């Protein structure tokens, strides 16, 4: 669901402008049935390709659709995908005691700043300039060069991070989120390569999500040229784990019944975030973790805490 508010007029204006055209509404309706490229949309709407491309650009700028270039018989074609099923617009300002009144603590952790690990081939790491360590040599994960990592991959094991929590000890935490870009780890890449990826917070298993595959059909939007020319993993999907007083969600779906009380957030002045593949996982498809200079999303591992 796309959440909009009158308090963000620029974003609201872009979306309402995008939806003000009957042609663009027809485009969205066509994309309800599946992905289409610009030429297919042009044929379906019986309008010139140049006009179609202009409408696509407006929808893309409003974040209502996303596009990606894919190989075609002649050059490349731009494929369009609808982003949201629903749009919710808040027309009144938030009342007091709403979520917007909560204080916010946020910290991004570089992916190479792990404090503990277990990895197994295929494994390695890279940054914007080069492969940082020899591939498939787990001992090199102790190397100081790991701090520069922008992509880390392993077929087994885990990575563990410690986030300092610099808020008042008498604060009441209402919500804690972790987010990062991630996918499975297959030889080269394979979109049909499931992997059961588990997250632990303060050593509490908050749930397992199955990554559907390892993505490499196109270069990641942030990837350096040398990596974009390889047949390796190129991008992942941005996942958000949210722990509240009720449960744990991943994106908009309930993942488990684990609550903030279960993970004892303020018991220490840091929180431990561990992500990996269990030994008894059904799908042992490994994982790729992306930093802010690789993949599609310009962020590292992000912690966000809402409190009062």
Coordinates of C-alpha atoms in Angstrom, one line a residue:
X1 CA 0.0 0.0 0.0
X2 CA 1.2 3.5 -0.8
X3 CA 0.7 5.9 2.1
X4 CA 0.2 9.6 1.3
X5 CA -0.4 12.5 3.5
X6 CA -1.4 16.2 3.0
X7 CA 1.6 17.0 5.1
X8 CA 3.8 15.9 2.2
X9 CA 2.3 18.0 -0.7
X10 CA 5.1 17.4 -3.2
X11 CA 4.8 13.6 -3.1
X12 CA 0.9 13.8 -3.0
X13 CA 1.0 16.2 -6.0
X14 CA 3.1 13.9 -8.1
X15 CA 0.8 10.9 -7.5
X16 CA -2.5 12.8 -8.1
X17 CA -1.0 14.3 -11.3
X18 CA 0.0 10.9 -12.5
X19 CA -3.6 9.6 -11.8
X20 CA -5.3 12.6 -13.5
X21 CA -4.8 11.2 -17.0
X22 CA -7.2 8.6 -18.4
X23 CA -4.4 7.2 -20.6
X24 CA -2.2 6.6 -17.5
X25 CA -5.1 5.0 -15.7
X26 CA -5.6 2.6 -18.6
X27 CA -1.8 1.8 -18.4
X28 CA -2.1 0.9 -14.7
X29 CA -5.1 -1.2 -15.5
X30 CA -3.2 -3.1 -18.2
X31 CA -0.3 -3.6 -15.8
X32 CA -2.7 -5.2 -13.3
X33 CA -2.7 -8.2 -15.6
X34 CA 1.1 -8.5 -15.8
X35 CA 4.4 -6.7 -16.8
X36 CA 4.4 -5.0 -20.2
X37 CA 7.1 -3.2 -22.1
X38 CA 6.6 0.3 -23.7
X39 CA 5.9 -1.1 -27.2
X40 CA 3.2 -3.5 -25.8
X41 CA 1.6 -0.6 -24.0
X42 CA 1.7 1.5 -27.1
X43 CA 0.0 -1.2 -29.2
X44 CA -2.6 -1.8 -26.5
X45 CA -3.5 1.9 -26.2
X46 CA -3.0 2.6 -29.9
X47 CA -0.9 5.7 -29.2
X48 CA 2.7 6.5 -30.4
X49 CA 5.6 4.9 -28.6
X50 CA 7.0 8.4 -27.8
X51 CA 3.7 9.4 -26.1
X52 CA 3.6 6.1 -24.2
X53 CA 7.2 6.7 -23.0
X54 CA 6.2 10.1 -21.7
X55 CA 3.3 8.7 -19.7
X56 CA 5.5 5.9 -18.4
X57 CA 8.0 8.5 -17.1
X58 CA 5.2 10.4 -15.2
X59 CA 4.0 7.2 -13.5
X60 CA 7.6 6.2 -12.7
X61 CA 8.4 9.6 -11.1
X62 CA 5.3 9.2 -8.9
X63 CA 6.6 5.7 -7.9
X64 CA 3.4 4.1 -9.1
X65 CA 5.3 1.8 -11.5
X66 CA 8.9 0.7 -11.7
X67 CA 10.8 0.1 -14.9
X68 CA 13.9 -2.0 -15.9
X69 CA 15.8 -2.5 -19.0
X70 CA 15.9 -6.1 -20.3
X71 CA 17.7 -7.5 -23.3
X72 CA 15.7 -7.6 -26.5
X73 CA 16.3 -8.9 -30.0
X74 CA 17.5 -5.4 -30.9
X75 CA 19.1 -3.6 -28.0
X76 CA 17.1 -3.4 -24.8
X77 CA 13.4 -2.9 -23.9
X78 CA 12.0 -1.1 -21.0
X79 CA 9.6 -3.3 -18.9
X80 CA 7.0 -1.8 -16.6
X81 CA 5.7 -3.2 -13.4
X82 CA 3.0 -1.8 -11.1
X83 CA 4.2 -1.0 -7.6
X84 CA 1.1 -0.9 -5.4
X85 CA -2.3 -2.5 -5.0
X86 CA -3.7 0.3 -2.9
X87 CA -3.2 4.0 -2.2
X88 CA -4.2 5.6 1.1
X89 CA -4.4 9.4 1.4
X90 CA -4.5 11.1 4.8
X91 CA -6.2 14.5 4.2
X92 CA -6.2 15.7 7.8
X93 CA -3.1 16.5 9.9
X94 CA -2.2 13.8 12.5
X95 CA -3.6 14.3 16.0
X96 CA -1.6 14.5 19.1
X97 CA -0.4 11.2 20.5
X98 CA -0.2 9.8 17.0
X99 CA 2.7 7.8 15.7
X100 CA 4.2 11.1 14.3
X101 CA 4.6 12.4 17.8
X102 CA 7.0 9.6 18.8
X103 CA 10.7 10.2 18.9
X104 CA 12.9 8.5 16.4
X105 CA 16.3 6.8 16.7
X106 CA 18.0 5.7 13.5
X107 CA 21.4 4.2 12.7
X108 CA 22.9 2.6 9.6
X109 CA 25.5 -0.2 10.0
X110 CA 27.9 -0.9 7.1
X111 CA 27.5 -4.5 6.1
X112 CA 31.2 -5.2 6.7
X113 CA 31.0 -4.2 10.4
X114 CA 29.8 -7.6 11.6
X115 CA 31.1 -8.7 15.0
X116 CA 30.7 -12.5 14.5
X117 CA 30.2 -14.8 11.5
X118 CA 30.0 -18.3 10.1
X119 CA 30.3 -18.7 6.4
X120 CA 31.0 -21.4 3.8
X121 CA 31.6 -21.5 0.0
X122 CA 30.4 -20.0 -2.1
X123 CA 31.4 -17.0 -0.1
X124 CA 33.2 -13.7 -0.6
X125 CA 32.9 -9.9 -0.6
X126 CA 33.4 -7.0 -3.0
X127 CA 33.2 -3.2 -3.1
X128 CA 33.0 -0.6 -5.8
X129 CA 36.5 -1.2 -7.0
X130 CA 37.3 -5.0 -6.6
X131 CA 36.8 -8.3 -5.0
X132 CA 38.0 -7.6 -1.5
X133 CA 39.1 -11.1 -0.5
X134 CA 39.8 -14.4 -2.3
X135 CA 36.5 -16.2 -3.1
X136 CA 35.5 -19.3 -1.1
X137 CA 38.1 -18.7 1.7
X138 CA 36.2 -18.2 4.9
X139 CA 39.3 -17.3 6.9
X140 CA 39.5 -14.0 5.0
X141 CA 36.3 -12.9 6.6
X142 CA 38.5 -11.9 9.5
X143 CA 40.4 -9.5 7.3
X144 CA 40.3 -5.8 8.2
X145 CA 39.3 -5.1 4.5
X146 CA 35.9 -6.4 5.4
X147 CA 35.0 -2.9 6.6
X148 CA 35.0 -1.8 3.0
X149 CA 32.5 -4.4 1.8
X150 CA 29.5 -3.4 -0.3
X151 CA 28.4 -6.9 -1.1
X152 CA 28.8 -10.0 1.0
X153 CA 27.7 -13.5 0.0
X154 CA 27.7 -17.0 1.6
X155 CA 25.9 -20.3 1.0
X156 CA 25.7 -21.1 4.8
X157 CA 26.1 -19.6 8.2
X158 CA 25.3 -16.1 9.5
X159 CA 26.5 -12.6 10.0
X160 CA 26.0 -10.8 13.4
X161 CA 26.0 -7.1 14.1
X162 CA 25.7 -4.9 17.3
X163 CA 23.8 -1.6 17.1
X164 CA 24.4 0.8 20.0
X165 CA 21.1 2.2 21.4
X166 CA 21.7 5.8 22.5
X167 CA 18.3 6.7 24.0
X168 CA 17.2 7.4 27.6
X169 CA 17.0 4.2 29.7
X170 CA 13.5 5.1 30.9
X171 CA 12.2 5.5 27.3
X172 CA 9.3 3.4 26.2
X173 CA 10.0 1.7 22.9
X174 CA 7.0 1.3 20.6
X175 CA 8.5 -0.2 17.5
X176 CA 11.8 -1.4 16.2
X177 CA 12.7 -1.9 12.6
X178 CA 15.6 -3.4 10.7
X179 CA 15.9 -3.2 6.9
X180 CA 18.4 -4.3 4.3
X181 CA 18.7 -5.4 0.7
X182 CA 19.1 -9.1 0.4
X183 CA 18.6 -12.2 -1.8
X184 CA 19.6 -15.9 -2.1
X185 CA 23.0 -17.1 -3.1
X186 CA 23.2 -19.4 -6.1
X187 CA 26.1 -20.2 -8.5
X188 CA 26.2 -17.1 -10.7
X189 CA 22.5 -16.3 -10.3
X190 CA 19.2 -18.1 -10.4
X191 CA 15.8 -16.5 -9.9
X192 CA 14.3 -19.8 -8.8
X193 CA 16.7 -20.5 -5.9
X194 CA 14.7 -20.4 -2.6
X195 CA 16.6 -19.7 0.7
X196 CA 15.1 -19.8 4.2
X197 CA 16.7 -16.7 5.8
X198 CA 16.2 -16.3 9.6
X199 CA 16.7 -13.2 11.7
X200 CA 17.6 -13.2 15.4
X201 CA 17.4 -10.1 17.6
X202 CA 19.2 -10.3 21.0
X203 CA 19.5 -14.1 20.2
X204 CA 15.7 -14.4 19.9
X205 CA 14.5 -16.0 16.6
X206 CA 12.0 -13.5 15.3
X207 CA 11.1 -15.5 12.2
X208 CA 12.2 -17.0 8.9
X209 CA 11.5 -15.5 5.4
X210 CA 12.0 -17.5 2.2
X211 CA 13.9 -15.6 -0.4
X212 CA 12.6 -16.7 -3.8
X213 CA 15.9 -16.4 -5.7
X214 CA 19.2 -14.8 -6.6
X215 CA 18.8 -12.0 -9.0
X216 CA 21.1 -11.3 -11.9
X217 CA 19.0 -10.7 -15.0
X218 CA 20.1 -7.0 -15.1
X219 CA 22.8 -4.9 -13.4
X220 CA 21.9 -3.4 -10.0
X221 CA 21.2 0.3 -10.3
X222 CA 24.2 1.2 -8.0
X223 CA 26.7 -1.4 -9.2
X224 CA 30.1 -0.5 -10.6
X225 CA 30.9 -1.2 -14.2
X226 CA 33.2 -4.1 -13.5
X227 CA 30.5 -5.9 -11.5
X228 CA 27.7 -5.2 -13.9
X229 CA 29.6 -7.0 -16.6
X230 CA 29.8 -10.2 -14.6
X231 CA 27.2 -13.1 -14.5
X232 CA 27.1 -12.8 -10.7
X233 CA 24.3 -11.6 -8.4
X234 CA 23.3 -8.0 -9.3
X235 CA 20.6 -6.9 -6.9
X236 CA 18.2 -7.9 -4.1
X237 CA 14.9 -7.0 -2.6
X238 CA 14.5 -4.5 0.3
X239 CA 13.1 -6.3 3.3
X240 CA 11.8 -4.6 6.5
X241 CA 11.4 -6.5 9.8
X242 CA 9.3 -4.7 12.4
X243 CA 8.9 -5.7 16.0
X244 CA 6.1 -4.1 18.0
X245 CA 4.2 -4.9 21.2
X246 CA 1.9 -7.1 19.2
X247 CA 4.0 -9.2 16.9
X248 CA 6.8 -9.2 14.3
X249 CA 6.1 -8.2 10.7
X250 CA 8.1 -8.5 7.5
X251 CA 7.0 -5.8 5.2
X252 CA 3.2 -5.9 5.5
X253 CA 2.8 -9.5 6.6
X254 CA 3.0 -11.1 10.1
X255 CA 6.2 -13.2 10.5
X256 CA 5.8 -14.4 14.1
X257 CA 4.3 -13.7 17.5
X258 CA 7.6 -12.3 18.9
X259 CA 7.1 -9.0 20.6
X260 CA 9.4 -6.2 21.9
X261 CA 9.0 -7.7 25.4
X262 CA 10.4 -11.0 24.1
X263 CA 13.6 -9.4 22.8
X264 CA 14.4 -7.2 25.9
X265 CA 15.5 -4.2 23.9
X266 CA 16.6 -2.0 26.8
X267 CA 18.2 -4.8 28.8
X268 CA 21.6 -3.7 27.3
X269 CA 22.8 -0.5 25.7
X270 CA 23.0 -2.2 22.3
X271 CA 20.9 -4.6 20.3
X272 CA 22.2 -7.6 18.4
X273 CA 21.0 -8.3 14.9
X274 CA 21.9 -11.7 13.4
X275 CA 20.9 -12.9 10.0
X276 CA 21.6 -16.3 8.4
X277 CA 20.5 -19.8 7.4
X278 CA 19.8 -22.4 10.0
X279 CA 21.5 -25.8 9.8
X280 CA 18.0 -27.5 9.6
X281 CA 16.6 -25.1 7.1
X282 CA 14.5 -26.7 4.3
X283 CA 15.9 -24.4 1.7
X284 CA 19.6 -23.8 2.2
X285 CA 20.0 -21.3 -0.6
X286 CA 22.5 -18.9 1.1
X287 CA 22.3 -15.1 1.1
X288 CA 23.7 -12.0 -0.5
X289 CA 23.7 -8.8 1.6
X290 CA 24.0 -5.4 -0.2
X291 CA 25.6 -2.2 1.1
X292 CA 24.6 1.3 0.0
X293 CA 26.9 1.3 -3.0
X294 CA 25.6 -2.0 -4.5
X295 CA 22.3 -3.4 -5.7
X296 CA 19.2 -1.2 -6.1
X297 CA 18.8 0.5 -2.7
X298 CA 21.2 3.1 -1.3
X299 CA 21.4 2.0 2.2
X300 CA 23.3 -0.3 4.6
X301 CA 21.6 -2.3 7.4
X302 CA 19.3 0.2 8.9
X303 CA 17.9 0.3 12.5
X304 CA 15.0 2.5 13.3
X305 CA 13.4 2.7 16.8
X306 CA 10.3 4.7 17.7
X307 CA 9.9 5.6 21.3
X308 CA 8.4 8.0 23.8

